[in-house]
C-alpha positions as CSV (number, residue, x, y, z in Angstrom):
1,M,63.4,93.3,107.1
2,T,65.4,89.9,107.7
3,Q,64.8,87.1,105.4
4,D,63.0,85.2,108.0
5,G,60.8,88.0,108.5
6,R,60.1,88.4,105.0
7,L,59.2,84.7,104.6
8,G,57.0,85.0,107.7
9,L,55.1,87.8,106.3
10,V,54.5,86.0,103.0
11,L,53.4,82.8,104.8
12,A,50.8,84.9,106.7
13,I,49.4,86.5,103.5
14,N,49.4,83.0,101.7
15,L,47.4,81.6,104.6
16,A,44.9,84.3,104.6
17,M,44.3,83.9,100.8
18,V,44.0,80.2,101.2
19,V,40.9,80.3,103.2
20,S,39.3,83.2,100.9
21,L,40.1,81.5,97.8
22,L,38.8,77.9,98.7
23,L,35.6,79.5,100.1
24,V,34.8,81.6,97.1
25,G,35.8,78.7,94.7
26,L,33.4,76.3,96.3
27,L,30.6,79.0,96.4
28,A,31.2,80.1,92.8
29,H,31.9,76.7,91.1
30,S,35.1,78.2,89.9
31,L,38.0,75.5,89.2
32,G,40.3,78.4,88.4
33,V,39.7,79.9,91.9
34,L,39.8,76.4,93.7
35,A,43.1,75.8,91.8
36,S,44.7,79.0,93.1
37,G,43.4,78.1,96.7
38,A,45.1,74.7,96.4
39,D,48.1,76.3,94.8
40,Y,48.2,78.9,97.6
41,L,47.9,76.0,100.3
42,G,50.9,74.5,98.5
43,D,52.7,77.7,98.6
44,A,52.1,78.2,102.3
45,L,53.5,74.8,103.2
46,G,56.4,75.5,100.9
47,T,57.1,78.7,102.6
48,G,56.9,77.3,106.0
49,L,59.3,74.6,105.0
50,S,61.6,77.2,103.4
51,L,61.5,79.1,106.7
52,V,62.3,76.1,108.9
53,A,65.1,75.0,106.2
54,L,66.8,78.5,106.3
55,R,66.8,78.4,110.3
56,L,68.2,74.9,110.1
57,S,71.0,75.8,107.8
58,R,72.2,78.6,110.2
59,R,72.7,76.3,113.1
60,R,76.3,75.4,113.9
61,H,75.6,71.6,113.0
62,G,72.8,72.6,110.7
63,H,72.4,70.6,107.2
64,R,74.0,72.9,104.6
65,R,71.7,71.4,101.9
66,A,68.7,72.0,103.8
67,T,67.6,74.8,101.7
68,S,68.0,72.9,98.7
69,Y,65.9,70.3,99.9
70,A,63.1,72.7,100.8
71,A,63.1,74.2,97.3
72,L,62.9,70.5,96.0
73,A,60.0,69.6,98.2
74,N,58.4,73.1,97.4
75,S,58.6,72.6,93.7
76,S,57.6,68.9,93.8
77,F,54.3,69.9,95.7
78,L,53.5,72.7,93.0
79,L,54.0,70.1,90.3
80,L,51.5,67.6,91.8
81,V,48.8,70.3,92.4
82,T,49.4,71.4,88.8
83,L,48.8,68.1,87.6
84,A,45.5,67.6,89.7
85,V,44.3,70.9,88.1
86,V,44.9,69.7,84.4
87,V,43.2,66.3,85.2
88,E,40.0,68.4,86.7
89,A,40.1,70.9,84.0
90,I,40.1,68.2,80.9
91,R,37.3,66.4,82.8
92,R,35.3,69.6,82.8
93,L,36.1,70.6,79.3
94,S,35.0,67.1,78.0
95,T,31.9,66.8,80.3
96,G,30.8,70.1,80.5
97,A,31.6,73.1,83.1
98,P,29.1,74.2,85.5
99,A,27.7,77.5,85.9
100,I,30.3,80.0,87.2
101,H,29.3,83.1,89.5
102,G,31.4,85.8,87.8
103,V,31.3,88.5,90.6
104,P,33.0,86.6,93.3
105,V,35.5,85.3,91.1
106,V,36.5,88.7,89.9
107,I,36.7,90.1,93.3
108,V,38.8,87.6,95.0
109,S,41.0,87.0,92.0
110,A,41.7,90.7,91.9
111,V,42.6,90.6,95.7
112,A,44.7,87.7,95.6
113,A,46.8,89.1,92.6
114,I,47.3,92.5,94.5
115,A,48.4,90.4,97.6
116,M,50.8,88.2,95.6
117,I,52.3,91.2,93.8
118,A,52.7,92.6,97.3
119,C,54.5,89.3,98.4
120,A,56.8,89.5,95.5
121,F,58.0,92.9,96.5
122,I,58.4,91.9,100.3
123,L,60.7,89.0,99.1
124,G,62.8,91.2,97.1
125,D,66.1,90.2,95.4
126,V,66.4,86.4,95.6
127,E,68.9,85.9,92.8
128,G,71.2,82.8,93.3
129,D,69.2,81.5,96.5
130,L,67.2,78.4,95.3
131,N,65.3,78.2,98.4
132,M,64.0,81.8,98.0
133,E,63.8,81.6,94.2
134,S,61.2,78.7,94.6
135,V,59.2,80.9,96.9
136,M,59.4,83.8,94.5
137,L,58.3,81.4,91.7
138,D,55.2,80.3,93.6
139,T,54.6,83.7,94.3
140,V,54.7,85.2,90.8
141,A,53.0,82.1,89.4
142,D,50.1,82.9,91.9
143,A,49.8,86.5,90.7
144,A,49.6,85.6,87.1
145,A,47.2,82.9,88.0
146,A,44.9,85.4,89.8
147,I,45.1,87.8,87.0
148,G,44.2,85.1,84.5
149,V,41.2,83.9,86.7
150,A,40.0,87.5,87.1
151,L,39.9,88.0,83.4
152,S,37.9,84.8,82.6
153,G,35.6,85.6,85.3
154,A,35.0,89.1,83.9
155,V,34.3,87.6,80.5
156,I,32.0,85.0,82.0
157,L,30.4,88.0,84.0
158,L,29.8,90.0,80.7
159,T,28.6,87.2,78.5
160,H,26.6,85.5,81.1
161,G,28.0,82.3,79.7
162,L,31.2,80.7,78.3
163,Y,31.9,78.7,81.5
164,W,34.2,76.5,79.8
165,L,36.8,79.7,79.8
166,D,37.3,79.1,83.5
167,S,38.5,75.4,83.0
168,L,40.6,76.5,80.0
169,V,42.4,79.3,81.9
170,A,43.0,76.8,84.8
171,L,44.5,74.4,82.3
172,V,46.9,77.2,80.7
173,I,48.1,78.3,84.0
174,A,48.7,74.7,85.4
175,V,50.8,73.9,82.2
176,V,52.7,77.1,82.5
177,V,53.5,76.8,86.3
178,G,54.2,73.0,85.9
179,Y,56.7,73.8,83.1
180,H,58.6,76.4,85.5
181,A,58.4,73.9,88.6
182,V,60.0,71.2,86.6
183,R,62.9,73.6,85.4
184,L,63.3,74.5,89.1
185,M,63.5,70.9,90.2
186,R,66.2,70.3,87.6
187,R,68.3,73.3,88.8
188,V,67.9,72.0,92.7
189,L,68.9,68.5,91.6
190,V,72.0,69.8,90.0
191,D,72.8,72.0,92.9
192,L,72.5,69.1,95.2
193,R,75.0,67.0,93.2
194,E,77.4,69.5,93.1
195,K,77.1,69.7,97.0
196,R,77.5,66.0,97.6
197,P,80.6,65.5,99.7
198,A,83.5,63.9,98.2
199,P,83.8,60.2,98.9
200,R,86.6,59.5,101.6
201,R,89.7,57.8,100.3
202,T,90.8,54.9,102.5
203,P,94.4,54.7,103.1
204,A,96.5,52.3,101.1
């Protein structure tokens, strides 16, 4: 499968999961699921941007730094989403989390984790391609987030309480994802500096 085809398939899976996660998150009052849904929306936008950048970079007069800019935009959006999750998680932890419905949280999060693991296999080896690495980062982060939310949902379901656990898991996931997003942004900025065209010398 071509790189374009792989990105297109990952984009389609992300869009399908966005709808599922946002609906279940609203119905189950789960911040973890809503955070995952917002994250998947960011990933879908980032993947679409990466696909466009990839095609632009292949044109005869395409911008050779287009994929690096796409990676920078993708990681920046991901960082903004994680910051929003951190703020909401802290608010819920300080004021009290609402009752969480464990069953839908566990089911949709388990499906999301499986879907993102499948996406990681679809993307394959992305070593050395910052644009594809940014998509892979989002995908792996989403899988980890979904697993964490599923586990917290299972605990809530078994204990019929501990609703604050949902916010705590969302907070931990946001911090970890944010850390990796910042690292990727730094790598992209270094790459863009290295690709900057040398200044023209004026004849003496």
